[in-house]
PDB file of C-alpha atoms and ligand atoms in Angstrom:
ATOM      1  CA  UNK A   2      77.946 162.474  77.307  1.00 96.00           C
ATOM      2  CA  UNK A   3      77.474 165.213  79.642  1.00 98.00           C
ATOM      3  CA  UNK A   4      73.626 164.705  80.965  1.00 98.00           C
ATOM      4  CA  UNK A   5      72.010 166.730  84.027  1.00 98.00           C
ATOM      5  CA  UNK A   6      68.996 165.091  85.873  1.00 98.00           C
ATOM      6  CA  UNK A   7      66.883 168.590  88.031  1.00 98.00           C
ATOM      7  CA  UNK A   8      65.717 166.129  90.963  1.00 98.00           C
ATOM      8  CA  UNK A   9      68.703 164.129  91.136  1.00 98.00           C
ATOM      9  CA  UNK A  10      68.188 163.455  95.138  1.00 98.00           C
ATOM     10  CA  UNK A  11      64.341 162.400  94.477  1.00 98.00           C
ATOM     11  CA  UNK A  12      62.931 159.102  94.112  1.00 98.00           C
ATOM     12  CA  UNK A  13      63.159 158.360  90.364  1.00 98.00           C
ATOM     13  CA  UNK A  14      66.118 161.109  90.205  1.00 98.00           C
ATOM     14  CA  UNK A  15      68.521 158.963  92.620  1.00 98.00           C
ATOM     15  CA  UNK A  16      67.789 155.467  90.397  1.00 98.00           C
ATOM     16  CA  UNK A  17      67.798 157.765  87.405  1.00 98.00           C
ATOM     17  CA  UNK A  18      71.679 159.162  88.395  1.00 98.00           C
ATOM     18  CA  UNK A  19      73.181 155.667  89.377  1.00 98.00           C
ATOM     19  CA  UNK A  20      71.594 154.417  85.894  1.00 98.00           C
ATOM     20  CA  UNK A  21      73.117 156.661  83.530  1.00 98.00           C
ATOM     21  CA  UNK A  22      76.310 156.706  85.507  1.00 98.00           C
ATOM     22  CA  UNK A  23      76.577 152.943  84.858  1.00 98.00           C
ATOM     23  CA  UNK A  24      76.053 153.786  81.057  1.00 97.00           C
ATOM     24  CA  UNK A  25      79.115 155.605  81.825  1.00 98.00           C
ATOM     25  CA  UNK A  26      78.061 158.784  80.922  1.00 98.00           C
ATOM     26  CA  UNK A  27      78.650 161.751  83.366  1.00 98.00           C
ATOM     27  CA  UNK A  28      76.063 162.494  85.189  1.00 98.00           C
ATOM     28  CA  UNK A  29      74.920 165.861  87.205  1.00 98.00           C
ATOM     29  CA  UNK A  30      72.737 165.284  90.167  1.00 98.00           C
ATOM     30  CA  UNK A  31      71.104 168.838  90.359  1.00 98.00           C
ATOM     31  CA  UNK A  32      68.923 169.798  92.998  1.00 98.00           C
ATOM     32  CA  UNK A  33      68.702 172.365  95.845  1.00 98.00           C
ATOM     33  CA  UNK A  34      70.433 170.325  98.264  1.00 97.00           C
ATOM     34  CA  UNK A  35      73.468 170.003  96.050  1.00 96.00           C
ATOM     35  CA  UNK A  36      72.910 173.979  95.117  1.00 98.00           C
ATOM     36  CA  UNK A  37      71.054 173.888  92.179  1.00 98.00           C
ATOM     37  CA  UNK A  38      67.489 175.714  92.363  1.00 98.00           C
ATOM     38  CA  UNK A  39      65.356 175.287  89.225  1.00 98.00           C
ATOM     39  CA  UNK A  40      62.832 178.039  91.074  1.00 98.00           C
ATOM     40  CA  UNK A  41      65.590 180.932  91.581  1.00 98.00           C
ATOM     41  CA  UNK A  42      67.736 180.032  88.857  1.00 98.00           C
ATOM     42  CA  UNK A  43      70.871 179.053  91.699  1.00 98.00           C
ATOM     43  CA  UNK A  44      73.299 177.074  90.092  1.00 98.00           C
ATOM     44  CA  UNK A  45      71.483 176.501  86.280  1.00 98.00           C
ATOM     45  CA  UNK A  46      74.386 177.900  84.169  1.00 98.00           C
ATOM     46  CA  UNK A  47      77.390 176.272  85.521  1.00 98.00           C
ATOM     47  CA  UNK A  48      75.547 172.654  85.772  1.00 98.00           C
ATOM     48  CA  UNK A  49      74.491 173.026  82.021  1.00 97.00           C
ATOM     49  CA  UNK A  50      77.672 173.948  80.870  1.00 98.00           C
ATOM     50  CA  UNK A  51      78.517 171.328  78.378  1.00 98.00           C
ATOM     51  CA  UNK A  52      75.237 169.241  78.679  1.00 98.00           C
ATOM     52  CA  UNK A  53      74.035 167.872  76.234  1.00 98.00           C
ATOM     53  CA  UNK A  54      70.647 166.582  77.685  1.00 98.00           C
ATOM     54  CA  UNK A  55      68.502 167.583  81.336  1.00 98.00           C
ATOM     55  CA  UNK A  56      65.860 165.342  82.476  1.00 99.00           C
ATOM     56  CA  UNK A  57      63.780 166.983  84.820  1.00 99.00           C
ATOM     57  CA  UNK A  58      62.214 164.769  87.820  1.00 98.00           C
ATOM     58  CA  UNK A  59      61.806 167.790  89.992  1.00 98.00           C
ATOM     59  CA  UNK A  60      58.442 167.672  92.157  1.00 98.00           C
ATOM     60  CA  UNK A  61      57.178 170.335  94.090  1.00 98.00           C
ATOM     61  CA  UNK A  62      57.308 170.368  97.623  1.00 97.00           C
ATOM     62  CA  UNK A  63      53.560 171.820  97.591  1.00 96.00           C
ATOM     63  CA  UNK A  64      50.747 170.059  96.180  1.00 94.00           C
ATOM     64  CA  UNK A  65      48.679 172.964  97.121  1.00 95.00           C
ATOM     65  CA  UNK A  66      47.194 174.416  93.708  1.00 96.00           C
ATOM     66  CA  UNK A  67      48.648 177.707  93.722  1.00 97.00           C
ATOM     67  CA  UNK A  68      51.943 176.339  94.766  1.00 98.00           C
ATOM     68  CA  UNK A  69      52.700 173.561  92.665  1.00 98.00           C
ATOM     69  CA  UNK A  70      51.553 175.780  89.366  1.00 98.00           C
ATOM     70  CA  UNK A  71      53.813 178.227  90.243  1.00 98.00           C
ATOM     71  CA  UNK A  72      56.401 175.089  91.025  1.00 98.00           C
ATOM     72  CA  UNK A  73      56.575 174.022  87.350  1.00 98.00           C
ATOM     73  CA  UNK A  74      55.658 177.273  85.016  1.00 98.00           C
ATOM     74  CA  UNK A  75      58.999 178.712  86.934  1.00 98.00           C
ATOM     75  CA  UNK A  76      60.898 176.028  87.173  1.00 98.00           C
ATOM     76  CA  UNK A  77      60.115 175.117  83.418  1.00 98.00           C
ATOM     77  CA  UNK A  78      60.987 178.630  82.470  1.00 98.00           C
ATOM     78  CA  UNK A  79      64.069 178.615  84.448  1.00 98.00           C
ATOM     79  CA  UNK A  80      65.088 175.632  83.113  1.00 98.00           C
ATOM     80  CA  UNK A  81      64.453 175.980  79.029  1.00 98.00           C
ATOM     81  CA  UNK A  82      66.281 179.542  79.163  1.00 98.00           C
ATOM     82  CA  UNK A  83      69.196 178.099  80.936  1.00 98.00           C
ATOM     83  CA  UNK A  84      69.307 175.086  78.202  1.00 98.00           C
ATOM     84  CA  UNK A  85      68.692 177.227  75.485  1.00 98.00           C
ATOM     85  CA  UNK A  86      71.671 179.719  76.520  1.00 98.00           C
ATOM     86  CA  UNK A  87      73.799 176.404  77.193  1.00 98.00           C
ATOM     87  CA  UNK A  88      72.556 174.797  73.816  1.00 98.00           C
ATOM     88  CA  UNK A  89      71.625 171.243  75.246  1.00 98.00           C
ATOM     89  CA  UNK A  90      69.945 169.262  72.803  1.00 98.00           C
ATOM     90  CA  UNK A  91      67.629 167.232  74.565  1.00 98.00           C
ATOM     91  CA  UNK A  92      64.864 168.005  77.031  1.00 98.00           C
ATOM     92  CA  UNK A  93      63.328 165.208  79.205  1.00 99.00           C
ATOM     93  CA  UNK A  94      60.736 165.694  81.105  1.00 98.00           C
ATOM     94  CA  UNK A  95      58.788 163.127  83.515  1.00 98.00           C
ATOM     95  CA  UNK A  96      54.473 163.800  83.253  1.00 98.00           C
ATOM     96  CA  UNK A  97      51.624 162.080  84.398  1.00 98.00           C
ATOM     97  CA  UNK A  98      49.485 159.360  81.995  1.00 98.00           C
ATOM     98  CA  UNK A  99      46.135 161.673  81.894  1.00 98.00           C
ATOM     99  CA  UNK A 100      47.249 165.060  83.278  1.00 97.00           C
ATOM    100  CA  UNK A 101      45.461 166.419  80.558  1.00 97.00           C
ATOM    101  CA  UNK A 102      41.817 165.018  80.803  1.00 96.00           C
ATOM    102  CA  UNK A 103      41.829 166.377  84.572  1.00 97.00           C
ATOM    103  CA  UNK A 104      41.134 169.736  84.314  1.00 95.00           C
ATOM    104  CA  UNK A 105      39.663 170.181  88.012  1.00 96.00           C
ATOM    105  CA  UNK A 106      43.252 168.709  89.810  1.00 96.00           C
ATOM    106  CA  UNK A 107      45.480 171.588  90.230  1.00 96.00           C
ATOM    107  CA  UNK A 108      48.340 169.115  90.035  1.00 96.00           C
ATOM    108  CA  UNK A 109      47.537 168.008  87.056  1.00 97.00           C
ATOM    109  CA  UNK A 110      47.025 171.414  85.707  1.00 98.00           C
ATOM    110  CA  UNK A 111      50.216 172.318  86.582  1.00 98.00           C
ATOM    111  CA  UNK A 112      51.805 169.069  84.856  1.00 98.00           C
ATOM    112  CA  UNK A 113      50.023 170.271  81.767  1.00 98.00           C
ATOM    113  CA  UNK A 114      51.070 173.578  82.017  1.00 98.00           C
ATOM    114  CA  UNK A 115      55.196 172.108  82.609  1.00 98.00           C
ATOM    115  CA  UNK A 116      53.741 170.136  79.123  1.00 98.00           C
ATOM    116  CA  UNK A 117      52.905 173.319  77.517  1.00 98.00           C
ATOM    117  CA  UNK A 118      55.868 175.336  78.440  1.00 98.00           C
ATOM    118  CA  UNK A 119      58.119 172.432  76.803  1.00 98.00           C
ATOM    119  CA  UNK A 120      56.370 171.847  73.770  1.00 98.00           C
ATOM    120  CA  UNK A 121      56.318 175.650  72.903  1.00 98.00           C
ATOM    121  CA  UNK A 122      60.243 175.987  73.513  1.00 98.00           C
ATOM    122  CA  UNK A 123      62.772 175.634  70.862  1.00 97.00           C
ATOM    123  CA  UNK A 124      64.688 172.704  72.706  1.00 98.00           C
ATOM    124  CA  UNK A 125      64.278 169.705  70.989  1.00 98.00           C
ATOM    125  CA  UNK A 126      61.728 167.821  73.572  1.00 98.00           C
ATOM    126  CA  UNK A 127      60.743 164.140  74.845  1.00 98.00           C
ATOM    127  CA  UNK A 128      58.010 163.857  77.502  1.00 98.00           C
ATOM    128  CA  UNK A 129      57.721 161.061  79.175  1.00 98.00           C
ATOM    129  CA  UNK A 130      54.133 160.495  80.975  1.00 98.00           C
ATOM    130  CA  UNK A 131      54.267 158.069  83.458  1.00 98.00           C
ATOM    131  CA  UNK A 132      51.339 156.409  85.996  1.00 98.00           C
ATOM    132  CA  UNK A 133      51.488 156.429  89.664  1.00 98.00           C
ATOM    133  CA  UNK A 134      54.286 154.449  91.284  1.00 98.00           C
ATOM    134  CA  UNK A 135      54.157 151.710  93.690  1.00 98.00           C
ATOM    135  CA  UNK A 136      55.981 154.003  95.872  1.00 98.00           C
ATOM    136  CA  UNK A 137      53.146 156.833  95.751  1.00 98.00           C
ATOM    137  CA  UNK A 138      50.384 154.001  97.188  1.00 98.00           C
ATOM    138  CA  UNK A 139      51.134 155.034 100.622  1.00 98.00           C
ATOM    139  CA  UNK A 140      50.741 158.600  99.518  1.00 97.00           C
ATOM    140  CA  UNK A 141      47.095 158.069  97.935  1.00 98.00           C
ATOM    141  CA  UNK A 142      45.940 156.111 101.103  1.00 98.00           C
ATOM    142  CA  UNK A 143      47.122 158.887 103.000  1.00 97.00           C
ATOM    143  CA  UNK A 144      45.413 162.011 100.848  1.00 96.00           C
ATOM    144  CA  UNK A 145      42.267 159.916 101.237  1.00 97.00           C
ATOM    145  CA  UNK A 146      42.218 159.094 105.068  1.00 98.00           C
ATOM    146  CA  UNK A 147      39.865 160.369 107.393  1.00 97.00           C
ATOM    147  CA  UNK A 148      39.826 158.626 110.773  1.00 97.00           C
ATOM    148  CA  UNK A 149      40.208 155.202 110.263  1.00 98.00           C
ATOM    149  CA  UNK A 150      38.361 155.384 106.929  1.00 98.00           C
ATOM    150  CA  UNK A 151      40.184 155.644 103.240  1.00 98.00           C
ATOM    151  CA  UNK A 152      37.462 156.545 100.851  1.00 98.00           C
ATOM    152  CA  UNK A 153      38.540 155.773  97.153  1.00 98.00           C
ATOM    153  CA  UNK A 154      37.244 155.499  94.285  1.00 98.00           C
ATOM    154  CA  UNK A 155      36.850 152.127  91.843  1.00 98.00           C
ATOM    155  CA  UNK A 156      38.526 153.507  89.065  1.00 98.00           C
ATOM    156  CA  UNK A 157      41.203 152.154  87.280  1.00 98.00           C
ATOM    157  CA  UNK A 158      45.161 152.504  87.110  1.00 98.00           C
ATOM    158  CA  UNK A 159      48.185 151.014  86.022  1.00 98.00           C
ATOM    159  CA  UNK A 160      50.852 151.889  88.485  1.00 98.00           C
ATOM    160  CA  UNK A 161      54.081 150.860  87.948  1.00 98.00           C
ATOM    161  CA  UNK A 162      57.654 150.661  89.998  1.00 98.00           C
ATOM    162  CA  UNK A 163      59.676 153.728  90.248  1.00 98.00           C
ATOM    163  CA  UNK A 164      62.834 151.261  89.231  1.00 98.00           C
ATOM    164  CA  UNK A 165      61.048 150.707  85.952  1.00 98.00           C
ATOM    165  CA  UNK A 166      60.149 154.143  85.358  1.00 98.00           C
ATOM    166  CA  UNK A 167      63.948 155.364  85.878  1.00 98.00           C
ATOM    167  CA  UNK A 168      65.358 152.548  83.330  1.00 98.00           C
ATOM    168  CA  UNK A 169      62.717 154.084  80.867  1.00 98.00           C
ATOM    169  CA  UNK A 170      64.254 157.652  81.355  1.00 98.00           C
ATOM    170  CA  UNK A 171      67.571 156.322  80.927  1.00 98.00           C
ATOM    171  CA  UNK A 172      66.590 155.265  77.532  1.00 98.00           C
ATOM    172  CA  UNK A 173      65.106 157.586  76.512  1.00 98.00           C
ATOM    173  CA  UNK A 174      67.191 160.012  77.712  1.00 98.00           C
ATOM    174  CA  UNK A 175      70.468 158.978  75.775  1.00 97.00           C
ATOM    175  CA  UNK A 176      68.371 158.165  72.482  1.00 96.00           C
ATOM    176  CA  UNK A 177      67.462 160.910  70.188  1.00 94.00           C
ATOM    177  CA  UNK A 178      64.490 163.832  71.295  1.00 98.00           C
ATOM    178  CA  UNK A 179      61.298 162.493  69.830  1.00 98.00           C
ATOM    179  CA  UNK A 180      59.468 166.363  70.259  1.00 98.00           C
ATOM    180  CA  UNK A 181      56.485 164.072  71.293  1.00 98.00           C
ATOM    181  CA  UNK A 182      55.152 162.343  74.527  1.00 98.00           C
ATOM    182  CA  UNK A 183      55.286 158.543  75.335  1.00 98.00           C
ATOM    183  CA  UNK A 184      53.468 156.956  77.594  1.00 98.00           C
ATOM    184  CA  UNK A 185      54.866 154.089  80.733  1.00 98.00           C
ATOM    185  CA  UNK A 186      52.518 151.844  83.294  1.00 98.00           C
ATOM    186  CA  UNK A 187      52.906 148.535  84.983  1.00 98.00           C
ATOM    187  CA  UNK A 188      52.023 145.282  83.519  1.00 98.00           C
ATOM    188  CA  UNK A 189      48.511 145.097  85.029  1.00 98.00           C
ATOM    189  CA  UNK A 190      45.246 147.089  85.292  1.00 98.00           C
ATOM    190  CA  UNK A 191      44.044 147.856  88.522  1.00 98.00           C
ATOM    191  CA  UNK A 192      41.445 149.644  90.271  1.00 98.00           C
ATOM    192  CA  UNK A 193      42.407 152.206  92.852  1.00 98.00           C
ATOM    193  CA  UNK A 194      40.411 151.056  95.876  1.00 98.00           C
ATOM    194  CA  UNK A 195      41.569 147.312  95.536  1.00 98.00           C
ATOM    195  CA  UNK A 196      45.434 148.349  95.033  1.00 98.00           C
ATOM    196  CA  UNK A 197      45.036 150.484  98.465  1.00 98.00           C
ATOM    197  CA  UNK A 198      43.276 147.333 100.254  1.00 98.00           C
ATOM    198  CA  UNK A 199      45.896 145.157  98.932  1.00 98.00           C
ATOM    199  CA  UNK A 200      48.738 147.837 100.506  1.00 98.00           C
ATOM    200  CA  UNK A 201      46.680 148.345 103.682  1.00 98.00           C
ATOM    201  CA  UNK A 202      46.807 144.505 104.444  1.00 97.00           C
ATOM    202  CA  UNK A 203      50.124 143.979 103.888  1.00 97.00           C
ATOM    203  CA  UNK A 204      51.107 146.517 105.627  1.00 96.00           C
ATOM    204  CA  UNK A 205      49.277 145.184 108.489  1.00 96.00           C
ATOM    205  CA  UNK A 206      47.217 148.882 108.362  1.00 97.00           C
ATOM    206  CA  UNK A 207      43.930 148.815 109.767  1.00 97.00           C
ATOM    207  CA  UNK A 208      42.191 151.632 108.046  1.00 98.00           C
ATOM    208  CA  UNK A 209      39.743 150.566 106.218  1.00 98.00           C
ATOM    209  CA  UNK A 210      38.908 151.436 102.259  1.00 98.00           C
ATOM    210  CA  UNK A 211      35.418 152.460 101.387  1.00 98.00           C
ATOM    211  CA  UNK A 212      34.466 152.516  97.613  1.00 98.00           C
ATOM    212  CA  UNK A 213      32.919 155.291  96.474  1.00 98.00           C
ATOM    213  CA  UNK A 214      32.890 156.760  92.655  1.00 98.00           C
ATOM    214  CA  UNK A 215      32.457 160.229  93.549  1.00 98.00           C
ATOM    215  CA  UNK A 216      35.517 159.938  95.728  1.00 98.00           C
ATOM    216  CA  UNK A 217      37.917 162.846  94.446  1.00 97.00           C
ATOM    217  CA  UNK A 218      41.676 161.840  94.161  1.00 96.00           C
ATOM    218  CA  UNK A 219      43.743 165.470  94.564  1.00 93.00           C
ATOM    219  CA  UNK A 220      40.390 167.108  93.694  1.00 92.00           C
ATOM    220  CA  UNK A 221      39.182 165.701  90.549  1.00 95.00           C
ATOM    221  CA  UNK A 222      36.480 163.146  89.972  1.00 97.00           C
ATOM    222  CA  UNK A 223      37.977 159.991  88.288  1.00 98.00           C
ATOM    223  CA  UNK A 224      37.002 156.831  85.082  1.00 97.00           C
ATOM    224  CA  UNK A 225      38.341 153.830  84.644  1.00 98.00           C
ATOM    225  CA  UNK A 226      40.059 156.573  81.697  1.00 97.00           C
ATOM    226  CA  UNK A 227      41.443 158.942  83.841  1.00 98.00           C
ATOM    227  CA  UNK A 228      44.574 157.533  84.624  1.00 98.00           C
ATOM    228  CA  UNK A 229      44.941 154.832  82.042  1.00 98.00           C
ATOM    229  CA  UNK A 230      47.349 154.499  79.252  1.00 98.00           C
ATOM    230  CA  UNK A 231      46.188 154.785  75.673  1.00 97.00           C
ATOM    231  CA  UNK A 232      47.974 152.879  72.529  1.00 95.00           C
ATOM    232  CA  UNK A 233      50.908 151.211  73.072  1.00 95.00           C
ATOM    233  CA  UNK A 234      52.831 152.390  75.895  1.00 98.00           C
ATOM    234  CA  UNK A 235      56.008 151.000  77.063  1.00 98.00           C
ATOM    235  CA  UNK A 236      55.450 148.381  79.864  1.00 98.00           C
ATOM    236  CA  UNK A 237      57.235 147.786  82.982  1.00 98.00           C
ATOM    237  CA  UNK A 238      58.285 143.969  84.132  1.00 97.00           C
ATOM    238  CA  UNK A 239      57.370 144.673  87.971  1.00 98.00           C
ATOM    239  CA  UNK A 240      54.161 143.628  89.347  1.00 98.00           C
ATOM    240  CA  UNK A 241      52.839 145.429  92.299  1.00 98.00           C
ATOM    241  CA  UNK A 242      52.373 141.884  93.913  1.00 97.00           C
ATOM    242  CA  UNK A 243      56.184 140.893  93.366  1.00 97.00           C
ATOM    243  CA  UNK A 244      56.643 144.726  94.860  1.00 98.00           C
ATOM    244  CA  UNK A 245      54.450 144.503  97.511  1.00 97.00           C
ATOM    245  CA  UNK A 246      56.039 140.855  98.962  1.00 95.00           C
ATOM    246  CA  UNK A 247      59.809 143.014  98.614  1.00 94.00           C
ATOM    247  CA  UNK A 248      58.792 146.125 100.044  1.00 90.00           C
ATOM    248  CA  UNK A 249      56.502 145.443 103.233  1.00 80.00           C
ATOM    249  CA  UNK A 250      59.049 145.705 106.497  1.00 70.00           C
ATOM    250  CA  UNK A 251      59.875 142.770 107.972  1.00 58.00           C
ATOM    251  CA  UNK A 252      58.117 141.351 110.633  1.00 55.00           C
ATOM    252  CA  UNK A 253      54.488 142.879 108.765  1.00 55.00           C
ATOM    253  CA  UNK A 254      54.202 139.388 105.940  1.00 49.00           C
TER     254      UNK A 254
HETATM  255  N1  NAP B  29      54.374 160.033  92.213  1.00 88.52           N
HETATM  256  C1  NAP B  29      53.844 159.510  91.131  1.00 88.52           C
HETATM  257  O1  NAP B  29      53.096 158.520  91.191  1.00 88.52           O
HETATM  258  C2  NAP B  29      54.154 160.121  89.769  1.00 88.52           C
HETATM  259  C3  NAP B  29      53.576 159.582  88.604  1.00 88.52           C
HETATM  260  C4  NAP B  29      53.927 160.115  87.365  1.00 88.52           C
HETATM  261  C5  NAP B  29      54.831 161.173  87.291  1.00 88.52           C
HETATM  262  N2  NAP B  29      55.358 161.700  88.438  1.00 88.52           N
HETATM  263  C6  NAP B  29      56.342 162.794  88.324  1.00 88.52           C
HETATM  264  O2  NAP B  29      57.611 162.291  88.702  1.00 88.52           O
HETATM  265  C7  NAP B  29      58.460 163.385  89.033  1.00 88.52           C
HETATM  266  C8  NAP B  29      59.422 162.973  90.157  1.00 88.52           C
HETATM  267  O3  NAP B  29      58.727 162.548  91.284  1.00 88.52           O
HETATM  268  P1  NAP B  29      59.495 161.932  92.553  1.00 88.52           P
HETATM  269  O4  NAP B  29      58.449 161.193  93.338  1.00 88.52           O
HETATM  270  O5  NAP B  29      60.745 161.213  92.129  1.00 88.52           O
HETATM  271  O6  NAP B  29      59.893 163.255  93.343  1.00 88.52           O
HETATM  272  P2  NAP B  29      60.558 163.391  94.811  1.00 88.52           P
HETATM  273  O7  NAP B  29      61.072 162.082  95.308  1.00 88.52           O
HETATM  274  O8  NAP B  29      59.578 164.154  95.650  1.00 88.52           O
HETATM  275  O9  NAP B  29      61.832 164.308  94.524  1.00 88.52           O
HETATM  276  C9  NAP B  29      61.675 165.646  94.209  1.00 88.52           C
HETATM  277  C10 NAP B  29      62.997 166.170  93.687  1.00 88.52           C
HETATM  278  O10 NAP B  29      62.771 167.515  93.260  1.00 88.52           O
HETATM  279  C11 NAP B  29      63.829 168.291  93.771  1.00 88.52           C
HETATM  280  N3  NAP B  29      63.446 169.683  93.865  1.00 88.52           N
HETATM  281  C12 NAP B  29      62.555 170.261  94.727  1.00 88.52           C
HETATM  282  N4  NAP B  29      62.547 171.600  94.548  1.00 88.52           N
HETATM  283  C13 NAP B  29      63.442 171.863  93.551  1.00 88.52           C
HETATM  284  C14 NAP B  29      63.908 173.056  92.951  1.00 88.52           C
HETATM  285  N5  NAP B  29      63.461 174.263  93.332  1.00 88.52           N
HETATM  286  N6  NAP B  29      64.851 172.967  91.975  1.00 88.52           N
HETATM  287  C15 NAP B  29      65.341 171.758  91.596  1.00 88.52           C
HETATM  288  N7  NAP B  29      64.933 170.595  92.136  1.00 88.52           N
HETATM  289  C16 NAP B  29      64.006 170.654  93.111  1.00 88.52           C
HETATM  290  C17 NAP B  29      64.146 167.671  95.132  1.00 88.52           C
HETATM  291  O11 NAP B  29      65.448 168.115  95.545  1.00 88.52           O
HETATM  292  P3  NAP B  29      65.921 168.196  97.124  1.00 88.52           P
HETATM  293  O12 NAP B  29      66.030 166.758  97.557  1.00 88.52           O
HETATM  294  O13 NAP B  29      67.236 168.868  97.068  1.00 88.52           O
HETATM  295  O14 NAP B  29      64.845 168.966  97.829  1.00 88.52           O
HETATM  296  C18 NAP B  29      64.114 166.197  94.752  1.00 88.52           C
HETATM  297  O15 NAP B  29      65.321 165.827  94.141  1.00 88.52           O
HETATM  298  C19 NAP B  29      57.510 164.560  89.335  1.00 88.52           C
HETATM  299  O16 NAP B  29      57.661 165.538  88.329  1.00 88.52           O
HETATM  300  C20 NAP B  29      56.107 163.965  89.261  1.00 88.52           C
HETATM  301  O17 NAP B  29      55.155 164.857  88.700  1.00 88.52           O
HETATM  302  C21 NAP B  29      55.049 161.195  89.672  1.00 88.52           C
END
């Protein structure tokens, strides 16, 4: 079947493209850079001609709060009129595990708002909340730096590989819409200032991580809750030490 992927070119977009082509379906990589524009509507119609599902991986290229709201309440607009008006039959879209008990991160705020937008459309809907990828690490060390100094907070995660993520989509994507969220994480609980040390040595990285649980992460204030799984989600296989020992350039183990 016809399927379009918004975000194609991304991180889980590219893995998420090459899987369902496998599958042998046909498979639209939609983004900006190929001249589709989920923000000014550029390209929608013709790509959804004929589609009978869109899985959006689309980030913004602003975390700042204003920004990234207005990133995914137009984009998700954009997107469910287009579908509507092309009659696809299957909405995917990729969330975080917890967006909605942080109220105070204007990311998250604007992944609950995507939520909200979805949920009150008449496409027939899966959403797929994931936690943090391996890949995003980097990204959290960085937000957190000052100096030399990474200041994090204890609480805990279950991050999983992008890799594993994408196969998830793919399944979920070519199975029928649930109109419902499911959850994905890795296969072990972690806490967020030990998974940064662990990334910092191996990458050779001298910063150094202080713990401290008052520590925002993108401006909220965080449990060992916030970013946790509840019942039963689906699991991936990778472990972010198997990750680590593949990913870290050579010459750095
Ligand atoms: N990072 C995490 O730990 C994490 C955890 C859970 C969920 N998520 C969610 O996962 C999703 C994908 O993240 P990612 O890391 O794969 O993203 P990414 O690598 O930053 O890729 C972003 C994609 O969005 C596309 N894009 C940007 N502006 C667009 C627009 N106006 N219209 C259409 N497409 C546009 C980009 O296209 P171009 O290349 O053409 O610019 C690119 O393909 C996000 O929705 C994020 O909220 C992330």
């Amino acid at each position: 079947m016809k399927i379009v992927v918004i975000g194609g070119s991304g991180l889980i977009g590219k893995k998420l493209v090459n899987d369902l082509r496998k599958r042998g379906h046909e498979v639209v990589a939609a983004s900006p850079s190929s001249g589709v524009n989920a923000l000014t509507g550029e390209g929608l119609a013709g790509a959804m001609e004929g589609a009978r599902v869109v899985v959006d991986v689309a980030n913004s290229p602003s975390f700042e709060d204003r920004a990234v709201l207005e990133f995914f309440e137009t984009a998700g607009q954009n997107l469910l009129a287009a579908e509507a008006a092309a009659g696809v039959g299957h909405h995917v879209a990729l969330s975080v595990v917890g967006a909605d008990r942080l109220p105070d991160s204007g990311y998250m705020r604007a992944k609950v708002a995507q939520e909200s937008l979805i949920k009150a459309s008449k496409v027939p809907y899966t959403i797929v909340r994931a936690t943090q990828f391996f890949e995003f690490v980097g990204g959290i060390a960085q937000s957190a730096t000052e100096g030399q100094t990474v200041r994090l907070p204890p609480a805990l995660m279950q991050p999983i590989v992008s890799d594993d993520v994408a196969a998830a989509l793919a399944d979920i994507a070519v199975g029928g819409p649930l109109n419902g969220t499911v959850e994905l994480a890795g296969p072990e609980p972690i806490r967020m200032d030990e998974l940064v040390r662990r990334f910092l040595a191996a990458n050779r990285d001298e910063r150094v991580v202080t713990t401290d649980p008052h520590a925002r992460y993108f401006g909220t204030e965080l449990n060992d809750q916030s970013l946790t799984p509840g019942e039963g989600p689906r699991i991936g296989s990778t472990s972010f030490g198997d990750w680590l020992s593949r990913s870290v350039p050579q010459g750095k183990s």
